[in-house]
Amino acid sequence: VGGARLSCRWCFSLAIATSISCLLFLPTTTAALRAPWTAAVSFLIHPQSPSDNTQIRMASSLSSKEPPKEEETPPPKVIRLLALHGSEGNAANFQERLEPWKIAATAAHWDLQITTVTAPVPKGRGYAWWSMPPNVRSYNATEYPHFEKSSQLVLETLETDEYDYVVGFSQ
């Protein structure tokens, strides 16, 4: 709807059985309410195994009492997102996992530009943002080796562009 602003509520759970779901878009201006419409997009990502293979289910719907006029359609809102992968991940893999977010954003007429960065600490098949001494858990650690190096990398990345949001996964 021309000139309409959208509000967005993101609900997601990032637990061991990774589940990212429910994007809900609602009109928030009087102009949008004159031509009522809603768009809802949801998706779930479920690991099939401990490997990086995933099964993606996606559903979307769009309804409108009257279609928007072409000349009233505003350009897509650009949203710049810096996304930091979890332990044993990497930038390329996390970019792939966030593809459903880009699809959902496109359906909402948003241009979601995602930048991912690979952490500097090799770990397993990927990388981590810090390491732990042997037999130490994060909740009782007194030091986080490599954290300063990782922090510097993130700060340098933030200085290269203007980001609207920073999202981190796990670790």
Short mmCIF file of N, CA and C in Angstrom, two decimals:
data_model
loop_
_atom_site.label_atom_id
_atom_site.label_comp_id
_atom_site.label_asym_id
_atom_site.label_seq_id
_atom_site.Cartn_x
_atom_site.Cartn_y
_atom_site.Cartn_z
N VAL A 1 0.86 -1.16 0.00
CA VAL A 1 0.00 0.00 0.00
C VAL A 1 0.90 1.22 0.00
N GLY A 2 0.62 2.17 -0.86
CA GLY A 2 1.48 3.33 -1.00
C GLY A 2 1.65 4.10 0.29
N GLY A 3 2.87 4.37 0.67
CA GLY A 3 3.18 5.15 1.85
C GLY A 3 2.99 4.42 3.17
N ALA A 4 2.57 3.19 3.13
CA ALA A 4 2.34 2.46 4.37
C ALA A 4 3.66 2.07 5.02
N ARG A 5 3.65 2.09 6.34
CA ARG A 5 4.80 1.58 7.08
C ARG A 5 4.40 0.24 7.66
N LEU A 6 5.35 -0.65 7.78
CA LEU A 6 5.07 -1.97 8.32
C LEU A 6 5.73 -2.11 9.68
N SER A 7 5.04 -2.79 10.57
CA SER A 7 5.69 -3.17 11.81
C SER A 7 5.94 -4.67 11.72
N CYS A 8 6.95 -5.12 12.41
CA CYS A 8 7.33 -6.52 12.29
C CYS A 8 7.56 -7.09 13.68
N ARG A 9 7.05 -8.28 13.90
CA ARG A 9 7.34 -8.97 15.14
C ARG A 9 8.05 -10.27 14.76
N TRP A 10 9.24 -10.45 15.28
CA TRP A 10 10.05 -11.65 14.98
C TRP A 10 9.98 -12.55 16.21
N CYS A 11 9.52 -13.75 16.04
CA CYS A 11 9.51 -14.71 17.13
C CYS A 11 10.37 -15.88 16.69
N PHE A 12 11.40 -16.16 17.44
CA PHE A 12 12.17 -17.32 17.05
C PHE A 12 12.85 -17.95 18.24
N SER A 13 12.99 -19.23 18.16
CA SER A 13 13.64 -20.01 19.20
C SER A 13 14.87 -20.64 18.59
N LEU A 14 16.00 -20.40 19.18
CA LEU A 14 17.24 -20.96 18.65
C LEU A 14 17.77 -21.96 19.67
N ALA A 15 17.13 -23.10 19.73
CA ALA A 15 17.54 -24.14 20.65
C ALA A 15 18.29 -25.21 19.88
N ILE A 16 18.56 -26.34 20.52
CA ILE A 16 19.31 -27.42 19.85
C ILE A 16 18.57 -27.89 18.61
N ALA A 17 17.26 -28.10 18.70
CA ALA A 17 16.47 -28.40 17.50
C ALA A 17 16.10 -27.06 16.90
N THR A 18 16.97 -26.52 16.10
CA THR A 18 16.83 -25.16 15.60
C THR A 18 15.47 -24.93 14.98
N SER A 19 14.80 -23.90 15.44
CA SER A 19 13.49 -23.56 14.92
C SER A 19 13.42 -22.05 14.81
N ILE A 20 13.28 -21.55 13.60
CA ILE A 20 13.12 -20.12 13.38
C ILE A 20 11.75 -19.97 12.74
N SER A 21 10.86 -19.26 13.41
CA SER A 21 9.51 -19.23 12.86
C SER A 21 8.80 -17.91 13.12
N CYS A 22 7.77 -17.69 12.37
CA CYS A 22 6.75 -16.66 12.56
C CYS A 22 7.25 -15.24 12.34
N LEU A 23 7.11 -14.79 11.13
CA LEU A 23 7.26 -13.38 10.83
C LEU A 23 5.85 -12.85 10.60
N LEU A 24 5.45 -11.82 11.29
CA LEU A 24 4.10 -11.30 11.17
C LEU A 24 4.18 -9.82 10.85
N PHE A 25 3.56 -9.42 9.74
CA PHE A 25 3.61 -8.05 9.28
C PHE A 25 2.20 -7.45 9.36
N LEU A 26 2.07 -6.29 9.97
CA LEU A 26 0.78 -5.64 10.11
C LEU A 26 0.88 -4.18 9.66
N PRO A 27 -0.16 -3.63 9.00
CA PRO A 27 -0.12 -2.22 8.62
C PRO A 27 -0.20 -1.34 9.86
N THR A 28 0.53 -0.20 9.85
CA THR A 28 0.53 0.67 11.03
C THR A 28 0.15 2.11 10.71
N THR A 29 -0.36 2.37 9.50
CA THR A 29 -0.76 3.73 9.16
C THR A 29 -2.21 3.76 8.71
N THR A 30 -2.81 4.93 8.77
CA THR A 30 -4.19 5.09 8.32
C THR A 30 -4.33 4.73 6.86
N ALA A 31 -3.35 5.11 6.03
CA ALA A 31 -3.41 4.77 4.60
C ALA A 31 -3.46 3.27 4.40
N ALA A 32 -2.71 2.55 5.19
CA ALA A 32 -2.70 1.09 5.07
C ALA A 32 -4.03 0.51 5.52
N LEU A 33 -4.66 1.13 6.51
CA LEU A 33 -5.93 0.61 7.01
C LEU A 33 -7.08 0.86 6.05
N ARG A 34 -6.98 1.89 5.19
CA ARG A 34 -8.03 2.15 4.20
C ARG A 34 -8.09 1.04 3.16
N ALA A 35 -6.99 0.42 2.85
CA ALA A 35 -6.95 -0.72 1.94
C ALA A 35 -6.36 -1.89 2.73
N PRO A 36 -7.18 -2.48 3.62
CA PRO A 36 -6.64 -3.48 4.55
C PRO A 36 -5.98 -4.66 3.84
N TRP A 37 -4.88 -5.06 4.40
CA TRP A 37 -4.18 -6.23 3.90
C TRP A 37 -3.27 -6.76 4.99
N THR A 38 -2.96 -8.01 4.88
CA THR A 38 -2.01 -8.61 5.81
C THR A 38 -1.10 -9.53 5.03
N ALA A 39 0.07 -9.68 5.51
CA ALA A 39 1.00 -10.65 4.93
C ALA A 39 1.60 -11.43 6.08
N ALA A 40 1.60 -12.71 5.96
CA ALA A 40 2.21 -13.54 7.00
C ALA A 40 3.14 -14.53 6.33
N VAL A 41 4.31 -14.65 6.84
CA VAL A 41 5.29 -15.58 6.29
C VAL A 41 5.87 -16.35 7.47
N SER A 42 5.95 -17.63 7.33
CA SER A 42 6.59 -18.40 8.40
C SER A 42 7.45 -19.48 7.77
N PHE A 43 8.47 -19.86 8.50
CA PHE A 43 9.33 -20.93 8.01
C PHE A 43 9.96 -21.63 9.20
N LEU A 44 10.28 -22.87 8.99
CA LEU A 44 10.93 -23.67 10.02
C LEU A 44 12.18 -24.30 9.43
N ILE A 45 13.22 -24.33 10.19
CA ILE A 45 14.43 -25.01 9.77
C ILE A 45 14.69 -26.09 10.81
N HIS A 46 14.71 -27.33 10.38
CA HIS A 46 14.95 -28.44 11.29
C HIS A 46 16.15 -29.24 10.82
N PRO A 47 17.17 -29.38 11.64
CA PRO A 47 18.29 -30.23 11.23
C PRO A 47 17.83 -31.67 11.07
N GLN A 48 18.28 -32.33 10.01
CA GLN A 48 17.98 -33.75 9.83
C GLN A 48 18.96 -34.60 10.62
N SER A 49 20.15 -34.09 10.81
CA SER A 49 21.20 -34.81 11.52
C SER A 49 22.16 -33.77 12.08
N PRO A 50 23.13 -34.19 12.86
CA PRO A 50 24.09 -33.22 13.39
C PRO A 50 24.91 -32.52 12.31
N SER A 51 24.85 -33.01 11.07
CA SER A 51 25.61 -32.35 10.00
C SER A 51 24.89 -31.07 9.59
N ASP A 52 25.42 -30.39 8.58
CA ASP A 52 24.85 -29.12 8.14
C ASP A 52 23.63 -29.28 7.24
N ASN A 53 23.22 -30.50 6.91
CA ASN A 53 22.05 -30.69 6.05
C ASN A 53 20.80 -30.25 6.79
N THR A 54 19.95 -29.51 6.13
CA THR A 54 18.71 -29.08 6.76
C THR A 54 17.53 -29.33 5.85
N GLN A 55 16.39 -29.46 6.49
CA GLN A 55 15.13 -29.57 5.76
C GLN A 55 14.39 -28.27 6.01
N ILE A 56 13.95 -27.63 4.96
CA ILE A 56 13.30 -26.34 5.10
C ILE A 56 11.84 -26.45 4.67
N ARG A 57 10.94 -26.01 5.55
CA ARG A 57 9.53 -25.91 5.20
C ARG A 57 9.18 -24.44 5.23
N MET A 58 8.46 -24.00 4.23
CA MET A 58 8.10 -22.58 4.19
C MET A 58 6.67 -22.43 3.72
N ALA A 59 5.95 -21.51 4.34
CA ALA A 59 4.58 -21.22 3.92
C ALA A 59 4.40 -19.72 3.95
N SER A 60 3.63 -19.21 3.03
CA SER A 60 3.37 -17.77 3.04
C SER A 60 1.97 -17.52 2.52
N SER A 61 1.42 -16.37 2.89
CA SER A 61 0.11 -15.99 2.38
C SER A 61 0.05 -14.48 2.29
N LEU A 62 -0.78 -14.00 1.39
CA LEU A 62 -0.96 -12.57 1.21
C LEU A 62 -2.41 -12.36 0.81
N SER A 63 -3.08 -11.42 1.45
CA SER A 63 -4.46 -11.14 1.08
C SER A 63 -4.68 -9.64 1.07
N SER A 64 -5.60 -9.20 0.25
CA SER A 64 -5.88 -7.77 0.14
C SER A 64 -7.30 -7.58 -0.36
N LYS A 65 -8.01 -6.58 0.17
CA LYS A 65 -9.34 -6.28 -0.33
C LYS A 65 -9.27 -5.57 -1.66
N GLU A 66 -8.20 -4.82 -1.86
CA GLU A 66 -7.99 -4.18 -3.16
C GLU A 66 -6.50 -4.18 -3.44
N PRO A 67 -6.11 -4.54 -4.66
CA PRO A 67 -4.68 -4.59 -4.96
C PRO A 67 -4.09 -3.18 -4.96
N PRO A 68 -2.85 -3.05 -4.50
CA PRO A 68 -2.23 -1.73 -4.52
C PRO A 68 -1.97 -1.27 -5.95
N LYS A 69 -2.10 0.03 -6.17
CA LYS A 69 -1.82 0.58 -7.49
C LYS A 69 -0.32 0.61 -7.69
N GLU A 70 0.12 0.30 -8.92
CA GLU A 70 1.55 0.23 -9.18
C GLU A 70 2.28 1.51 -8.84
N GLU A 71 1.69 2.66 -9.19
CA GLU A 71 2.38 3.91 -8.94
C GLU A 71 2.48 4.23 -7.45
N GLU A 72 1.68 3.55 -6.62
CA GLU A 72 1.72 3.79 -5.18
C GLU A 72 2.68 2.86 -4.47
N THR A 73 3.22 1.86 -5.15
CA THR A 73 4.10 0.91 -4.50
C THR A 73 5.46 1.56 -4.23
N PRO A 74 5.82 1.67 -2.95
CA PRO A 74 7.11 2.29 -2.63
C PRO A 74 8.26 1.33 -2.96
N PRO A 75 9.46 1.87 -3.10
CA PRO A 75 10.60 0.98 -3.32
C PRO A 75 10.80 0.11 -2.07
N PRO A 76 11.43 -1.05 -2.23
CA PRO A 76 11.64 -1.91 -1.07
C PRO A 76 12.47 -1.20 0.01
N LYS A 77 12.09 -1.42 1.25
CA LYS A 77 12.87 -0.88 2.36
C LYS A 77 14.14 -1.71 2.48
N VAL A 78 15.29 -1.06 2.52
CA VAL A 78 16.57 -1.76 2.65
C VAL A 78 16.85 -1.98 4.13
N ILE A 79 17.13 -3.22 4.48
CA ILE A 79 17.52 -3.58 5.84
C ILE A 79 18.87 -4.27 5.76
N ARG A 80 19.85 -3.70 6.45
CA ARG A 80 21.20 -4.26 6.46
C ARG A 80 21.41 -5.02 7.76
N LEU A 81 21.75 -6.30 7.63
CA LEU A 81 21.88 -7.19 8.78
C LEU A 81 23.28 -7.77 8.82
N LEU A 82 23.95 -7.64 9.95
CA LEU A 82 25.22 -8.33 10.18
C LEU A 82 24.90 -9.58 10.96
N ALA A 83 25.24 -10.75 10.41
CA ALA A 83 24.90 -12.03 11.02
C ALA A 83 26.18 -12.77 11.42
N LEU A 84 26.27 -13.15 12.68
CA LEU A 84 27.44 -13.84 13.23
C LEU A 84 27.07 -15.30 13.50
N HIS A 85 27.76 -16.21 12.84
CA HIS A 85 27.46 -17.64 12.95
C HIS A 85 27.82 -18.17 14.34
N GLY A 86 27.37 -19.39 14.62
CA GLY A 86 27.66 -20.04 15.88
C GLY A 86 28.94 -20.85 15.83
N SER A 87 29.22 -21.51 16.93
CA SER A 87 30.42 -22.33 17.07
C SER A 87 30.46 -23.42 16.00
N GLU A 88 31.61 -23.60 15.42
CA GLU A 88 31.87 -24.57 14.35
C GLU A 88 31.14 -24.24 13.05
N GLY A 89 30.73 -23.00 12.88
CA GLY A 89 30.11 -22.56 11.64
C GLY A 89 31.08 -21.73 10.83
N ASN A 90 30.55 -21.14 9.75
CA ASN A 90 31.33 -20.20 8.95
C ASN A 90 30.36 -19.27 8.23
N ALA A 91 30.90 -18.23 7.62
CA ALA A 91 30.07 -17.21 6.99
C ALA A 91 29.21 -17.78 5.87
N ALA A 92 29.81 -18.59 5.00
CA ALA A 92 29.07 -19.12 3.84
C ALA A 92 27.91 -20.01 4.28
N ASN A 93 28.16 -20.88 5.26
CA ASN A 93 27.12 -21.78 5.74
C ASN A 93 25.98 -21.00 6.39
N PHE A 94 26.31 -19.98 7.18
CA PHE A 94 25.28 -19.20 7.85
C PHE A 94 24.47 -18.39 6.84
N GLN A 95 25.12 -17.90 5.80
CA GLN A 95 24.42 -17.17 4.74
C GLN A 95 23.35 -18.07 4.11
N GLU A 96 23.71 -19.34 3.86
CA GLU A 96 22.74 -20.30 3.30
C GLU A 96 21.58 -20.53 4.26
N ARG A 97 21.88 -20.66 5.54
CA ARG A 97 20.83 -20.91 6.53
C ARG A 97 19.87 -19.73 6.68
N LEU A 98 20.34 -18.54 6.35
CA LEU A 98 19.50 -17.35 6.46
C LEU A 98 18.73 -17.05 5.18
N GLU A 99 18.87 -17.87 4.17
CA GLU A 99 18.15 -17.65 2.90
C GLU A 99 16.64 -17.54 3.10
N PRO A 100 16.00 -18.35 3.97
CA PRO A 100 14.56 -18.17 4.19
C PRO A 100 14.20 -16.78 4.72
N TRP A 101 15.09 -16.16 5.47
CA TRP A 101 14.84 -14.79 5.94
C TRP A 101 14.77 -13.84 4.75
N LYS A 102 15.67 -14.03 3.78
CA LYS A 102 15.68 -13.17 2.60
C LYS A 102 14.40 -13.36 1.79
N ILE A 103 13.96 -14.61 1.67
CA ILE A 103 12.73 -14.91 0.94
C ILE A 103 11.54 -14.24 1.63
N ALA A 104 11.47 -14.37 2.96
CA ALA A 104 10.38 -13.75 3.72
C ALA A 104 10.41 -12.23 3.60
N ALA A 105 11.60 -11.66 3.65
CA ALA A 105 11.73 -10.20 3.52
C ALA A 105 11.29 -9.73 2.14
N THR A 106 11.65 -10.46 1.11
CA THR A 106 11.25 -10.11 -0.25
C THR A 106 9.73 -10.14 -0.37
N ALA A 107 9.09 -11.13 0.25
CA ALA A 107 7.63 -11.22 0.21
C ALA A 107 6.99 -10.02 0.91
N ALA A 108 7.69 -9.43 1.87
CA ALA A 108 7.18 -8.25 2.58
C ALA A 108 7.63 -6.95 1.92
N HIS A 109 8.24 -7.07 0.74
CA HIS A 109 8.73 -5.92 -0.03
C HIS A 109 9.87 -5.22 0.70
N TRP A 110 10.76 -6.02 1.27
CA TRP A 110 11.97 -5.52 1.92
C TRP A 110 13.17 -6.05 1.16
N ASP A 111 14.22 -5.28 1.12
CA ASP A 111 15.49 -5.71 0.54
C ASP A 111 16.43 -6.02 1.70
N LEU A 112 16.45 -7.28 2.12
CA LEU A 112 17.28 -7.71 3.24
C LEU A 112 18.69 -8.02 2.74
N GLN A 113 19.64 -7.21 3.16
CA GLN A 113 21.03 -7.38 2.76
C GLN A 113 21.79 -7.95 3.95
N ILE A 114 22.20 -9.23 3.84
CA ILE A 114 22.84 -9.92 4.95
C ILE A 114 24.34 -10.02 4.70
N THR A 115 25.11 -9.55 5.67
CA THR A 115 26.56 -9.71 5.65
C THR A 115 26.93 -10.72 6.73
N THR A 116 27.69 -11.72 6.36
CA THR A 116 28.16 -12.69 7.34
C THR A 116 29.68 -12.62 7.40
N VAL A 117 30.23 -12.95 8.55
CA VAL A 117 31.67 -12.91 8.78
C VAL A 117 32.08 -14.23 9.41
N THR A 118 33.20 -14.79 8.97
CA THR A 118 33.72 -16.02 9.56
C THR A 118 34.57 -15.67 10.78
N ALA A 119 34.28 -16.32 11.90
CA ALA A 119 35.04 -16.12 13.14
C ALA A 119 36.51 -16.52 12.93
N PRO A 120 37.42 -15.97 13.72
CA PRO A 120 38.84 -16.21 13.49
C PRO A 120 39.45 -17.46 14.13
N VAL A 121 38.70 -18.19 14.95
CA VAL A 121 39.29 -19.30 15.70
C VAL A 121 38.86 -20.64 15.09
N PRO A 122 39.79 -21.41 14.49
CA PRO A 122 39.43 -22.72 13.96
C PRO A 122 38.88 -23.63 15.07
N LYS A 123 37.77 -24.31 14.77
CA LYS A 123 37.18 -25.24 15.74
C LYS A 123 36.41 -26.30 14.98
N GLY A 124 36.77 -27.55 15.16
CA GLY A 124 36.08 -28.65 14.49
C GLY A 124 36.10 -28.46 12.99
N ARG A 125 34.91 -28.54 12.36
CA ARG A 125 34.79 -28.35 10.91
C ARG A 125 34.58 -26.90 10.52
N GLY A 126 34.59 -26.00 11.49
CA GLY A 126 34.34 -24.60 11.20
C GLY A 126 35.19 -23.68 12.05
N TYR A 127 34.55 -22.65 12.56
CA TYR A 127 35.26 -21.62 13.32
C TYR A 127 34.42 -21.19 14.52
N ALA A 128 35.09 -20.57 15.50
CA ALA A 128 34.42 -20.08 16.70
C ALA A 128 34.88 -18.65 16.98
N TRP A 129 34.14 -17.97 17.84
CA TRP A 129 34.46 -16.59 18.21
C TRP A 129 35.41 -16.53 19.39
N TRP A 130 35.49 -17.58 20.16
CA TRP A 130 36.47 -17.69 21.24
C TRP A 130 36.69 -19.16 21.51
N SER A 131 37.65 -19.47 22.36
CA SER A 131 37.89 -20.87 22.71
C SER A 131 37.84 -20.99 24.23
N MET A 132 37.84 -22.20 24.69
CA MET A 132 37.79 -22.47 26.12
C MET A 132 38.96 -23.37 26.49
N PRO A 133 39.52 -23.19 27.68
CA PRO A 133 40.54 -24.13 28.14
C PRO A 133 39.91 -25.53 28.27
N PRO A 134 40.72 -26.58 28.17
CA PRO A 134 40.18 -27.94 28.29
C PRO A 134 39.39 -28.14 29.59
N ASN A 135 38.29 -28.86 29.49
CA ASN A 135 37.44 -29.22 30.64
C ASN A 135 36.82 -28.02 31.36
N VAL A 136 36.66 -26.90 30.67
CA VAL A 136 36.03 -25.72 31.27
C VAL A 136 34.76 -25.43 30.49
N ARG A 137 33.70 -25.13 31.21
CA ARG A 137 32.41 -24.78 30.59
C ARG A 137 32.26 -23.26 30.58
N SER A 138 31.46 -22.75 29.66
CA SER A 138 31.32 -21.30 29.53
C SER A 138 30.78 -20.64 30.79
N TYR A 139 29.92 -21.33 31.54
CA TYR A 139 29.32 -20.73 32.72
C TYR A 139 30.28 -20.62 33.91
N ASN A 140 31.41 -21.35 33.88
CA ASN A 140 32.36 -21.21 34.98
C ASN A 140 33.76 -20.80 34.50
N ALA A 141 33.84 -20.34 33.28
CA ALA A 141 35.14 -19.90 32.73
C ALA A 141 35.54 -18.56 33.34
N THR A 142 36.83 -18.38 33.50
CA THR A 142 37.35 -17.11 33.99
C THR A 142 38.04 -16.34 32.87
N GLU A 143 38.21 -16.98 31.74
CA GLU A 143 38.81 -16.33 30.58
C GLU A 143 38.21 -16.92 29.30
N TYR A 144 38.21 -16.13 28.25
CA TYR A 144 37.71 -16.55 26.95
C TYR A 144 38.78 -16.23 25.92
N PRO A 145 39.73 -17.14 25.72
CA PRO A 145 40.81 -16.87 24.77
C PRO A 145 40.27 -16.51 23.38
N HIS A 146 40.88 -15.55 22.74
CA HIS A 146 40.58 -15.07 21.39
C HIS A 146 39.38 -14.14 21.33
N PHE A 147 38.73 -13.86 22.45
CA PHE A 147 37.56 -12.99 22.42
C PHE A 147 37.93 -11.59 21.92
N GLU A 148 39.07 -11.06 22.36
CA GLU A 148 39.50 -9.72 21.92
C GLU A 148 39.70 -9.68 20.41
N LYS A 149 40.31 -10.72 19.86
CA LYS A 149 40.54 -10.79 18.41
C LYS A 149 39.20 -10.80 17.66
N SER A 150 38.27 -11.58 18.16
CA SER A 150 36.94 -11.66 17.54
C SER A 150 36.20 -10.34 17.66
N SER A 151 36.28 -9.71 18.82
CA SER A 151 35.62 -8.42 19.02
C SER A 151 36.15 -7.39 18.04
N GLN A 152 37.46 -7.39 17.84
CA GLN A 152 38.07 -6.45 16.90
C GLN A 152 37.55 -6.70 15.48
N LEU A 153 37.43 -7.97 15.08
CA LEU A 153 36.91 -8.31 13.76
C LEU A 153 35.48 -7.79 13.58
N VAL A 154 34.65 -7.98 14.59
CA VAL A 154 33.26 -7.52 14.51
C VAL A 154 33.22 -5.99 14.44
N LEU A 155 34.01 -5.31 15.26
CA LEU A 155 34.04 -3.85 15.23
C LEU A 155 34.51 -3.32 13.87
N GLU A 156 35.53 -3.94 13.30
CA GLU A 156 36.01 -3.52 11.97
C GLU A 156 34.92 -3.73 10.92
N THR A 157 34.19 -4.82 11.03
CA THR A 157 33.10 -5.09 10.08
C THR A 157 32.00 -4.04 10.23
N LEU A 158 31.66 -3.69 11.46
CA LEU A 158 30.63 -2.68 11.70
C LEU A 158 31.03 -1.32 11.13
N GLU A 159 32.32 -1.06 11.05
CA GLU A 159 32.80 0.22 10.51
C GLU A 159 32.77 0.27 8.99
N THR A 160 32.64 -0.88 8.32
CA THR A 160 32.66 -0.91 6.85
C THR A 160 31.33 -0.50 6.23
N ASP A 161 30.24 -0.59 6.98
CA ASP A 161 28.92 -0.28 6.45
C ASP A 161 28.02 0.11 7.61
N GLU A 162 26.86 0.64 7.28
CA GLU A 162 25.87 0.95 8.31
C GLU A 162 24.90 -0.23 8.39
N TYR A 163 24.81 -0.84 9.55
CA TYR A 163 23.93 -1.99 9.75
C TYR A 163 22.74 -1.57 10.61
N ASP A 164 21.58 -2.11 10.26
CA ASP A 164 20.37 -1.86 11.04
C ASP A 164 20.28 -2.80 12.23
N TYR A 165 20.76 -4.03 12.04
CA TYR A 165 20.66 -5.06 13.07
C TYR A 165 21.89 -5.94 13.05
N VAL A 166 22.22 -6.49 14.22
CA VAL A 166 23.25 -7.51 14.34
C VAL A 166 22.57 -8.72 14.96
N VAL A 167 22.75 -9.88 14.33
CA VAL A 167 22.15 -11.12 14.81
C VAL A 167 23.28 -12.11 15.05
N GLY A 168 23.24 -12.79 16.18
CA GLY A 168 24.22 -13.82 16.49
C GLY A 168 23.52 -15.12 16.75
N PHE A 169 24.17 -16.20 16.38
CA PHE A 169 23.59 -17.53 16.60
C PHE A 169 24.50 -18.34 17.49
N SER A 170 24.01 -18.74 18.63
CA SER A 170 24.66 -19.71 19.49
C SER A 170 26.02 -19.27 19.98
N GLN A 171 26.92 -20.23 20.12
CA GLN A 171 28.27 -20.18 20.71
C GLN A 171 28.12 -19.97 22.16
#
